[in-house]
Coordinates of C-alpha atoms and ligand atoms in Angstrom, one line a residue:
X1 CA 293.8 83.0 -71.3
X2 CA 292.0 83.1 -74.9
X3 CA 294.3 84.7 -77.1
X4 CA 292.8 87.0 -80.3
X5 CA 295.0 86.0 -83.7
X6 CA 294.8 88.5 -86.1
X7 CA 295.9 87.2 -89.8
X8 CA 296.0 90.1 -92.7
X9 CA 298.3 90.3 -95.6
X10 CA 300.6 92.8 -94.5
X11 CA 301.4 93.4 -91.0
X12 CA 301.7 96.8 -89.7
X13 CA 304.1 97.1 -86.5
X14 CA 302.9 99.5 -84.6
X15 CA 306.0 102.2 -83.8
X16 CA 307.0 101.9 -87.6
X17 CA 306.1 103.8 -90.2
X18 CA 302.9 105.1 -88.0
X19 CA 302.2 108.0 -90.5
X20 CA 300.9 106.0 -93.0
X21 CA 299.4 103.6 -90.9
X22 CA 295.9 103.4 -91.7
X23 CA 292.5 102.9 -89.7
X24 CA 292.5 98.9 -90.4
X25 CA 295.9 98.7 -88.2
X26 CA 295.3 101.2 -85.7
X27 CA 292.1 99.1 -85.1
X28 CA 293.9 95.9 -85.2
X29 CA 296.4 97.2 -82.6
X30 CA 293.6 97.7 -80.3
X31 CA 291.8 94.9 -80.4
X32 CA 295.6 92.9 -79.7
X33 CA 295.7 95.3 -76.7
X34 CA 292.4 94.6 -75.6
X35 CA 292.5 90.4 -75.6
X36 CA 296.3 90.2 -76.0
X37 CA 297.8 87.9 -78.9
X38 CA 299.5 87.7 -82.2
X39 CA 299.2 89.5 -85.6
X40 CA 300.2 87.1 -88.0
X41 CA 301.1 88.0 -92.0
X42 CA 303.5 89.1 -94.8
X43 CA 306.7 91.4 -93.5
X44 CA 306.1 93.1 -96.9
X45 CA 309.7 92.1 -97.9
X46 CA 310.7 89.5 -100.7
X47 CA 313.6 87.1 -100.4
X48 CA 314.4 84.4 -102.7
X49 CA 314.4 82.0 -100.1
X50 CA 311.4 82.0 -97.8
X51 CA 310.8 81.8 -94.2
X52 CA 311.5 78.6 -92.9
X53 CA 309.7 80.0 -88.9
X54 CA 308.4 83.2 -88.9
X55 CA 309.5 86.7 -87.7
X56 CA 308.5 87.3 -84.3
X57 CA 308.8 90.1 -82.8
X58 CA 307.3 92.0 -79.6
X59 CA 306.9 95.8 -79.9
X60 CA 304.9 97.8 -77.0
X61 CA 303.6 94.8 -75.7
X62 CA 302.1 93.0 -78.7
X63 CA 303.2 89.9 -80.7
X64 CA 304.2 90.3 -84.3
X65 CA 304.7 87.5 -86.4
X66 CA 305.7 87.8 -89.8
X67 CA 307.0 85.8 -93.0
X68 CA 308.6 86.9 -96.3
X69 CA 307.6 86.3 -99.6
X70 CA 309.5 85.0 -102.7
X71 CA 309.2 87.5 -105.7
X72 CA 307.4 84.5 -107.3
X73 CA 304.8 84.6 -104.4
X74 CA 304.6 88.0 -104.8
X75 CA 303.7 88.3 -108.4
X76 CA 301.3 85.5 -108.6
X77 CA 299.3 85.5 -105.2
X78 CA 300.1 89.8 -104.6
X79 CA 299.8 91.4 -107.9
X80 CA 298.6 88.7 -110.2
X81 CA 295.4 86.9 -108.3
X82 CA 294.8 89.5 -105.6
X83 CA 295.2 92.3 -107.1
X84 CA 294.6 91.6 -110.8
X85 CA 291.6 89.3 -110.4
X86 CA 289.9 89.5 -107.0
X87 CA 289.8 93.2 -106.7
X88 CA 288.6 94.4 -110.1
X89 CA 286.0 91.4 -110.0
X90 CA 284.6 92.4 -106.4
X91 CA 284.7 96.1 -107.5
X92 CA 282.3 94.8 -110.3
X93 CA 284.8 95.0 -112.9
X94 CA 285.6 92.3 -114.5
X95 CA 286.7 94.0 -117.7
X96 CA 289.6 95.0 -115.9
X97 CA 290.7 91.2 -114.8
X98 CA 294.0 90.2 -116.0
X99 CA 293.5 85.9 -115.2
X100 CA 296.5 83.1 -115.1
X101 CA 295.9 79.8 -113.9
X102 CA 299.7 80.2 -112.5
X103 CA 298.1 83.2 -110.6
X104 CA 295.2 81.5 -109.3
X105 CA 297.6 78.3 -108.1
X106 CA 299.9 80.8 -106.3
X107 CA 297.2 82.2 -104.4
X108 CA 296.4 79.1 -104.0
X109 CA 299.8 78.8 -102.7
X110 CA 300.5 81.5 -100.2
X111 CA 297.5 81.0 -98.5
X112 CA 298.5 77.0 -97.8
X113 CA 301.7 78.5 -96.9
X114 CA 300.4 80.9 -94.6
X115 CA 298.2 77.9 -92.9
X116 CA 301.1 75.3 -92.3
X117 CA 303.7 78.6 -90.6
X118 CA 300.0 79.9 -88.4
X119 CA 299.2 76.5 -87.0
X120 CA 302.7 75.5 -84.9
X121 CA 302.2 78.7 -83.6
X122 CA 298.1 78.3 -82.4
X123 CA 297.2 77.8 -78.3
X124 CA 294.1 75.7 -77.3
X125 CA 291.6 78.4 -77.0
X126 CA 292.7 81.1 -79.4
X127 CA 290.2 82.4 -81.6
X128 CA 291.4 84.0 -84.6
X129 CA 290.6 87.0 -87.0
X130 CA 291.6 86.6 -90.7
X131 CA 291.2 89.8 -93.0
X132 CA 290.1 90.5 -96.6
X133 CA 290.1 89.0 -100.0
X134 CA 293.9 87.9 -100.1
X135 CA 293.0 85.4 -97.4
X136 CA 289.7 83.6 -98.0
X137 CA 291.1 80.0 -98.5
X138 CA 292.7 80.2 -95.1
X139 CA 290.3 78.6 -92.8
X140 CA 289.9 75.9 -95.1
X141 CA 293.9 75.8 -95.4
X142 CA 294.1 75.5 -91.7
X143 CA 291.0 72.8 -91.4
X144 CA 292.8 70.7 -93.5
X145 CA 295.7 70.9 -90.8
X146 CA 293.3 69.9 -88.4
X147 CA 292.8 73.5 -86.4
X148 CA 289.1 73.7 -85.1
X149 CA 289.6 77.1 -83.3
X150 CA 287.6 79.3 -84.3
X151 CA 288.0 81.6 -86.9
X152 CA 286.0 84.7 -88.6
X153 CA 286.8 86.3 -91.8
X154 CA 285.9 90.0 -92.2
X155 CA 285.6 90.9 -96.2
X156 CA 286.6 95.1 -96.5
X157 CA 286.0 94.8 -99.8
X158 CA 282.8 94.7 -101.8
X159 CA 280.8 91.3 -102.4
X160 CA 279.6 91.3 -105.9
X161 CA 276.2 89.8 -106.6
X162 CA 276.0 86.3 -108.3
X163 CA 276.0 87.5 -111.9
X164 CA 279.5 89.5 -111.3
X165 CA 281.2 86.8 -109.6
X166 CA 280.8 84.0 -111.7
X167 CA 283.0 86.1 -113.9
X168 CA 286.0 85.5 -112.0
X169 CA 287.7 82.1 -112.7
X170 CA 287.7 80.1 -109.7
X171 CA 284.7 81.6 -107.8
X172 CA 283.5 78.3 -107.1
X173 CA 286.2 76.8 -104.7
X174 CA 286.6 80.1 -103.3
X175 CA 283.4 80.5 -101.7
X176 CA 283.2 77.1 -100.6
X177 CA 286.2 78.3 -98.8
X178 CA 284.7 80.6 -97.1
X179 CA 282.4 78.2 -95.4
X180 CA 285.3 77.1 -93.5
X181 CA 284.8 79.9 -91.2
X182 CA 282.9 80.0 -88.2
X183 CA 282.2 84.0 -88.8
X184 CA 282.0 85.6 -92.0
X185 CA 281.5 89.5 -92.1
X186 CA 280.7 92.1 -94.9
X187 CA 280.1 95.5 -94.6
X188 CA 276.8 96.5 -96.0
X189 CA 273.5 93.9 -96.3
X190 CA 274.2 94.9 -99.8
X191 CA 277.4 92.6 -99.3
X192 CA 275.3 90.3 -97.5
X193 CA 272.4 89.8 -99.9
X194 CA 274.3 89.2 -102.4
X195 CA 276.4 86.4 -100.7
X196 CA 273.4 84.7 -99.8
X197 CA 272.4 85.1 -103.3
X198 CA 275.1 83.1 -104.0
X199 CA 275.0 80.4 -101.7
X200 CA 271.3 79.3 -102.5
X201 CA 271.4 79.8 -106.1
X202 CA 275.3 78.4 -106.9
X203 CA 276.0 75.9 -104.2
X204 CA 272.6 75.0 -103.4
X205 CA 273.2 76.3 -99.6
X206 CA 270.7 76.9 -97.0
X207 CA 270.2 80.8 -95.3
X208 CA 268.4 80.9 -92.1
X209 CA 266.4 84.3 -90.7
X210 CA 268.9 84.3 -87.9
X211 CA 272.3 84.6 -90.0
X212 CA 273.5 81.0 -90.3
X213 CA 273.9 79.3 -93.3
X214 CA 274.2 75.9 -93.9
X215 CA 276.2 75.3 -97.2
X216 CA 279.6 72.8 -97.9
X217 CA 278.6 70.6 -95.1
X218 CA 279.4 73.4 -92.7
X219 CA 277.0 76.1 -90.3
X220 CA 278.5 79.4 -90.0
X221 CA 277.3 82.7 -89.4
X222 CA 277.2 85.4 -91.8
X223 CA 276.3 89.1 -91.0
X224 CA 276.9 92.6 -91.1
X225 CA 279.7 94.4 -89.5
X226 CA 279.9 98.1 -91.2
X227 CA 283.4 99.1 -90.3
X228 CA 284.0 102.6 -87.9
X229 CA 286.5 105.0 -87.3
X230 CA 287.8 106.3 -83.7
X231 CA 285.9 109.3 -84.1
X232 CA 286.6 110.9 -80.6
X233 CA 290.5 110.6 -81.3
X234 CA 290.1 111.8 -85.5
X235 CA 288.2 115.2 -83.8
X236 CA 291.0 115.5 -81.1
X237 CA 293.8 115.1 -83.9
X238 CA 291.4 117.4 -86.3
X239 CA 291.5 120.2 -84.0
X240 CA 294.9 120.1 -82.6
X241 CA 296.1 119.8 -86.3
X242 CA 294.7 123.5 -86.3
X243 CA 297.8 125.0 -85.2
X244 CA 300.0 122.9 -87.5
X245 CA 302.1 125.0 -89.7
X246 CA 300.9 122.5 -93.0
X247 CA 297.3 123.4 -92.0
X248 CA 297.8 127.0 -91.5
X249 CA 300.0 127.1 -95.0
X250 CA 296.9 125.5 -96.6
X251 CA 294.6 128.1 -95.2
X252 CA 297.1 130.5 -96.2
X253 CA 297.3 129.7 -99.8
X254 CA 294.0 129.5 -100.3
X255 CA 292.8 133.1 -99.5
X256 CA 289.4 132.4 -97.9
X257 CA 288.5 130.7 -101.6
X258 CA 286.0 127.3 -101.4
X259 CA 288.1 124.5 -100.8
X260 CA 286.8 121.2 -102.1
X261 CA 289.0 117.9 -100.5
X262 CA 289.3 114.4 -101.9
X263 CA 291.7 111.6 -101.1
X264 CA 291.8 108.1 -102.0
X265 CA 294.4 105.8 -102.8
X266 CA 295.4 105.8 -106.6
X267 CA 293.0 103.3 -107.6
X268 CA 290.2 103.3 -110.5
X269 CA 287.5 102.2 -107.9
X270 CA 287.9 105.5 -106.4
X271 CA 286.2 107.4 -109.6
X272 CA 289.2 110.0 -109.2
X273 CA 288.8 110.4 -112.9
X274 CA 285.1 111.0 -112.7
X275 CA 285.1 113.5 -110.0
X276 CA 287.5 115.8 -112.2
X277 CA 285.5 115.7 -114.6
X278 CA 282.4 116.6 -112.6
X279 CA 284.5 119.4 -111.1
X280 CA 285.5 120.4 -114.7
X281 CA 281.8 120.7 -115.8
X282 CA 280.9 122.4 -112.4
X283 CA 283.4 125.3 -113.2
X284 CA 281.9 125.9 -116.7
X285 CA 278.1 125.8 -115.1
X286 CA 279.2 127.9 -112.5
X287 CA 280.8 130.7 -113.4
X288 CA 280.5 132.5 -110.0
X289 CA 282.7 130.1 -108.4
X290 CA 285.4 130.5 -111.1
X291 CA 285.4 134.1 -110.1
X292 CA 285.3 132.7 -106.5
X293 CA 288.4 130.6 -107.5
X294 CA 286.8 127.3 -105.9
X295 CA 290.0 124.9 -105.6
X296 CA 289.5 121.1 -105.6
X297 CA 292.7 119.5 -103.7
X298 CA 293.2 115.8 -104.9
X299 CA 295.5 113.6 -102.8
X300 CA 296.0 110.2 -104.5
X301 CA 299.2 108.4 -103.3
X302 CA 300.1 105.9 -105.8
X303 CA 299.1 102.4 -105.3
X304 CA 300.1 98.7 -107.0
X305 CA 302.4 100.9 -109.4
X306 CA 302.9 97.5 -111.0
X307 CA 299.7 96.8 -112.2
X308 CA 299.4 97.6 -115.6
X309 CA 296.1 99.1 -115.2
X310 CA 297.0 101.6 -112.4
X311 CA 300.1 102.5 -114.8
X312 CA 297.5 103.7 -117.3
X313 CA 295.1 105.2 -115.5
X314 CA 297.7 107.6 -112.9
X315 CA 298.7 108.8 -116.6
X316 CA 295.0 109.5 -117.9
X317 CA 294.1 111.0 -114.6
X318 CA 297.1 113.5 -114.5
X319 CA 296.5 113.9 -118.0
X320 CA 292.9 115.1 -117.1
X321 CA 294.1 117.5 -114.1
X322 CA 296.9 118.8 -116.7
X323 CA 294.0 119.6 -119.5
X324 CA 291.5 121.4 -116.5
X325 CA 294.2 123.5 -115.0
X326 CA 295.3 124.3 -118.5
X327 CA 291.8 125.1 -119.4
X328 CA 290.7 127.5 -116.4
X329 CA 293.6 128.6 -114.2
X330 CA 294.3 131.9 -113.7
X331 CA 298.0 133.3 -112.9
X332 CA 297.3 133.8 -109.4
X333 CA 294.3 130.2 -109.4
X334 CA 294.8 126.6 -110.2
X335 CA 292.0 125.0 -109.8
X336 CA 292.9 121.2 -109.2
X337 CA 296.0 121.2 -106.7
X338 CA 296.5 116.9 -107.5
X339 CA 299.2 115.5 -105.4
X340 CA 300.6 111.8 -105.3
X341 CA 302.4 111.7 -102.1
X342 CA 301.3 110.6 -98.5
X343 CA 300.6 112.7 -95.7
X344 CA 300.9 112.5 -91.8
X345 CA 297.5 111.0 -90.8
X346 CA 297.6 115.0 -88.6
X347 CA 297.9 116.7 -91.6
X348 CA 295.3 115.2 -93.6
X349 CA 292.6 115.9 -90.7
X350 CA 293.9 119.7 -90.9
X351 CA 293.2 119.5 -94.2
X352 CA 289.9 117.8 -94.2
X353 CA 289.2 120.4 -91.2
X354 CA 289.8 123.6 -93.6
X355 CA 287.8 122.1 -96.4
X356 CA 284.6 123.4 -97.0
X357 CA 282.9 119.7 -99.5
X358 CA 284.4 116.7 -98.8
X359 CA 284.4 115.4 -102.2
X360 CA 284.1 111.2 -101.7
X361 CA 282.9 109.6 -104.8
X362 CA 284.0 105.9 -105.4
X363 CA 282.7 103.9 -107.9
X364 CA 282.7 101.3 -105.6
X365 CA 284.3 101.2 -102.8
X366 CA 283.6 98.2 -99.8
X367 CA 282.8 101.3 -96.8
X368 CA 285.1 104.5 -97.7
X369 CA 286.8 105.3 -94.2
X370 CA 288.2 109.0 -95.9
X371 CA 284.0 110.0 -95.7
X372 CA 284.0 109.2 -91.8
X373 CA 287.3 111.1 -91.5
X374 CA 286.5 113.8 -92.7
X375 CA 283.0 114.4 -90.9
X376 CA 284.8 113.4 -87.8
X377 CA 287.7 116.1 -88.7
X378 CA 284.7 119.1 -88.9
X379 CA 285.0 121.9 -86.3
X380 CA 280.9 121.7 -85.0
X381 CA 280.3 125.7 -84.8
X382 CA 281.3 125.6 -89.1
X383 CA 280.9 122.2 -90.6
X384 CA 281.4 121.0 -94.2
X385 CA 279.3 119.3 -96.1
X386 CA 279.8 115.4 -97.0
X387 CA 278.9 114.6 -101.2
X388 CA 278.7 110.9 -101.1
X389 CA 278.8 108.5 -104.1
X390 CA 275.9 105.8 -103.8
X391 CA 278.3 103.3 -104.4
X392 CA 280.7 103.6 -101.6
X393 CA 279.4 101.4 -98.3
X394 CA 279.3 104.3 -96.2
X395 CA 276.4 105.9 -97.9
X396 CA 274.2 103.0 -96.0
X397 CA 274.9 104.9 -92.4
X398 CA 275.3 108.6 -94.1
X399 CA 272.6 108.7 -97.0
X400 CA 270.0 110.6 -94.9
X401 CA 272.7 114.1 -94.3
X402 CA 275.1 114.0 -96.9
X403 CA 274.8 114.9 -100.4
X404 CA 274.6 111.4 -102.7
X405 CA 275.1 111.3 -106.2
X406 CA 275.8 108.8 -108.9
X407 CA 279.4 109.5 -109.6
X408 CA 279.0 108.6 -113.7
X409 CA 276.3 111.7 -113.4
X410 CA 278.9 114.7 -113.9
X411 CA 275.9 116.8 -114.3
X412 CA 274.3 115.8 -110.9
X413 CA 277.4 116.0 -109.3
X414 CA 278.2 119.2 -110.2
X415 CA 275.0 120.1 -108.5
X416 CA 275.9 118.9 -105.4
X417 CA 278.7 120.7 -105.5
X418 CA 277.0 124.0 -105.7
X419 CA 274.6 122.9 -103.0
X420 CA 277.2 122.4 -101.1
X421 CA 278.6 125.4 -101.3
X422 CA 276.1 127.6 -101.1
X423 CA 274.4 125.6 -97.7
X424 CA 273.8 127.4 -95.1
X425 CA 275.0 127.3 -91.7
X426 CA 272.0 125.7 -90.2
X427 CA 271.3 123.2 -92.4
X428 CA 275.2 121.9 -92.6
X429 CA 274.9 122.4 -88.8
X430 CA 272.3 119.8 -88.5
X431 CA 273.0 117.4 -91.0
X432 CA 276.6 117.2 -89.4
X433 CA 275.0 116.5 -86.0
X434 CA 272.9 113.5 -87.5
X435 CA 276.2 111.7 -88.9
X436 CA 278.7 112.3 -85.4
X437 CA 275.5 110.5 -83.4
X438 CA 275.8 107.8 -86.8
X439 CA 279.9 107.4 -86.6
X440 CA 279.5 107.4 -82.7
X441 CA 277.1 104.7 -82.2
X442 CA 278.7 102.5 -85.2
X443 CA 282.3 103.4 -84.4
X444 CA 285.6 101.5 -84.9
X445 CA 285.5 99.9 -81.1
X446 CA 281.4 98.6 -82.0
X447 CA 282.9 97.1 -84.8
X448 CA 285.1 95.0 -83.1
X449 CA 283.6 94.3 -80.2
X450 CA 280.9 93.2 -82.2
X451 CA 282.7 91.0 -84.2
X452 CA 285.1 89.3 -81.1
X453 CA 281.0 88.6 -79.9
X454 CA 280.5 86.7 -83.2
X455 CA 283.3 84.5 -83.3
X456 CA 283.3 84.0 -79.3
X457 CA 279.6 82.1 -79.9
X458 CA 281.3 79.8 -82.2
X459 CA 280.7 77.1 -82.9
X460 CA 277.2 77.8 -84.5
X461 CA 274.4 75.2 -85.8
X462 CA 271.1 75.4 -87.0
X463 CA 269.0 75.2 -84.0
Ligands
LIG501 P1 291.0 101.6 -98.8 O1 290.6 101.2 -100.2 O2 292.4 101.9 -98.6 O3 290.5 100.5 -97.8 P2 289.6 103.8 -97.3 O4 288.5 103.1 -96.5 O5 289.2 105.1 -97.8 O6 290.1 103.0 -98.5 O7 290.9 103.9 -96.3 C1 292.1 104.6 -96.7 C2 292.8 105.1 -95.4 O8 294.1 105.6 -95.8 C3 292.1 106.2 -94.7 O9 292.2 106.0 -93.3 C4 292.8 107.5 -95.2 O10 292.8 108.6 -94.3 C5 294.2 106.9 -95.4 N1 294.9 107.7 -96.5 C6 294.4 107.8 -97.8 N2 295.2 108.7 -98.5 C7 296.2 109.1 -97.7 C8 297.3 109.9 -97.8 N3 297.7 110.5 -98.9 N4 298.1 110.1 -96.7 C9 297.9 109.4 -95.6 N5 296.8 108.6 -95.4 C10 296.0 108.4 -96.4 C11 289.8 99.3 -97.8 C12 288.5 99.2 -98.6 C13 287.5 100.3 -98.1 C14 287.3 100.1 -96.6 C15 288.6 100.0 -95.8 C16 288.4 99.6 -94.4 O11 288.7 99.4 -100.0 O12 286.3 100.3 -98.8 O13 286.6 101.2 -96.1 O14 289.5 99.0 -96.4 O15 287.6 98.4 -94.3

């Protein structure tokens, strides 16, 4: 039987740890309980001497297999390449790239590593799955070893256009990489265009109307595949999570006041900084909702603590929320509540539930799962209203009924704010209508049955 193998950087074991399990694994699980297989990657731990086989484990009937790194794997392929290079570049900020050849090498590295533990473990007709932008030399790492099985690459990141990625050192070999897949997958045509882009004007590639491309001396498919959330089950938990003592607490404290809800990891893609100081300029231009005591609640778990950027920035940004709350709270009002802890995947829906804006304004972002949570999470008889940043991926299905700004427009995101708050009934009715039939139709299981389809058609060539 054709087995799915599933390859992502960290491995998320389904039974532990499940409240801060996020849509990616709860989608991965799925799809191994749907074809049956392995999900192969790091355990998350270091030890200074790595895996000779991997971990395997079986929980609740699926296959984990997982391998340690060294702390020296860790810092140059983890924090260093991955995190330091790739992810600022792709988030089109290369200003922020912190670039060592000893980096790049590791990466190199890990991913060769990964190939030569994955293939002993490969069965004749396995197809397999690799995900995001700590991966992309795999397929090629695994050709090299002689595997022909199919493989597809899904990117949840951003792609940046030509003129962006040429910034990062190495871009070359890594997108000739990614012709070793069969299947490669972005989530916007933004993405898309933008790869082609670069395969026709820096490695003199072909692009056909049908998706293939012809570039490296390989044919692969490259398409669209804007990642979904299991919207059914987010409403259940939403209105379940009603009754929870957290969500009534929240309700509580707030004293029928406007509630405004972000959440986003702690990272400077997420324009967390921006957004307070849209919601600062919002409370001086609006005085009626200072008198209203409109409340923005910020949840930012920290993230890559040992990045120097992130270091920086979780001080400027409590900095900011400090200065506002200094500036405008009254003794019985605080205006930003900013928390850096996790919360039960329940408790967040509550939350998004109760809140009247839901306040999602990346300055990139590849799709933004948090917008799609939190229109899923909306009871239908009293609906919030979605304001949307034009650079997260999910504005491409949402732009028509949400509120989009530009989030470096303070002043236009204020607006939106007010708008949002003052919409009436019918209108948020409505527009919330239009984006359940959007997250229905282009929900989490479309997004991977739609992708399975892709690779299963493998291999591809031009006619
Ligand atoms: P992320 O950058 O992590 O994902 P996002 O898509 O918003 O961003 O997903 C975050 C997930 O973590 C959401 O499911 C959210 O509910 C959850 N989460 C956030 N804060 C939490 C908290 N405090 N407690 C508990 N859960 C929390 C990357 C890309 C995105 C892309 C996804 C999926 O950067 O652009 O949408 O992958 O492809």
């Amino acid at each position: 039987m054709t087995r799915l193998v599933v390859v992502s950087n960290r491995v998320e074991e389904a039974g532990k740890n499940q409240t801060s399990v996020g849509g990616l694994a709860v989608s991965i699980q799925a799809a191994l309980e749907t074809y049956g297989g392995i999900w192969f990657g790091w355990s998350g731990k270091y030890a200074a001497k790595v895996s000779v086989r991997p971990n395997v484990t079986s929980t609740n009937g699926l296959t984990y297999a997982t391998l340690d790194l060294s702390p020296q794997d860790y810092e140059e392929y983890y924090s260093g390449y991955a995190n330091r290079v790739i992810w600022p570049v792709f988030h089109y900020r290369p200003d922020l790239m912190t670039f060592r050849r000893k980096d790049y090498d590791g990466y190199r590295r890990v991913n060769a590593y990964f190939a030569k533990k994955l293939a002993p473990l490969l069965e004749g007709d396995d197809f397999i799955w690799v995900h995001d932008y700590h991966l992309i030399p795999l397929a090629h790492e695994l050709r090299q070893k002689g595997v022909n099985h199919p493989i597809g690459f899904f990117l949840h990141i951003p792609f940046p256009v030509p003129e962006v990625l040429t910034a990062l050192p190495g871009h070359h070999e890594l997108v000739e990489s990614l012709c070793a897949y069969d299947v490669v997958g972005f989530q916007t045509e933004m993405d898309l265009y933008a790869f082609h882009n670069y395969i026709t004007r820096e490695i003199q590639g072909q692009v056909m109307s049908n998706g293939i491309v012809k570039a490296n001396g390989r044919t692969f498919f490259a398409g669209v595949f804007p990642i979904g959330i299991d919207v059914e089950n987010a409403a259940a938990v939403a209105e379940d999570s009603k009754k929870s003592t957290t969500t009534v607490k929240m309700q509580e404290s707030l004293h029928g006041r406007p509630m405004i809800i972000g959440v986003d990891r702690l990272d400077y893609s997420k324009g967390i900084m921006e957004r307070f100081l849209a919601f600062e300029h919002f409370l001086q231009v609006c005085p009626e909702f200072q008198e209203q005591c409109a409340t923005l609640i910020q949840i930012a778990p920290l993230s890559r603590s040992d990045v120097q950027e992130y270091k920086e920035m979780r001080d400027e940004i409590s900095t900011a929320a400090g200065r506002i709350n200094g500036r405008f709270s009254e003794f019985n009002w605080v205006p930003i509540r900013y928390m850096n802890h996790r919360f039960k995947r329940r408790t967040l829906m509550g939350f998004f539930r109760t809140s009247h804006v839901g306040f999602v304004t990346p300055l990139r972002d590849g799709m933004n799962l948090v917008a799609k949570e939190y229109i899923a999470a909306q009871d239908p008889e009293d609906p919030g209203v979605l304001v949307l940043s034009h650079f997260a991926g999910a504005v491409h299905e949402l732009d028509d009924h949400s509120l989009v700004v530009n989030p470096y427009n303070i002043e236009e995101v204020a607006d939106a704010l007010k708008q949002a708050l003052v919409m009436p009934l019918d209108e948020r009715q409505a527009r919330w209508t239009e984006m359940m039939k959007t997250l229905r139709r282009n929900d989490i299981t479309t997004w991977r049955e739609k992708f399975v389809a892709a690779l299963r058609e493998a291999p591809y060539s031009v006619n």
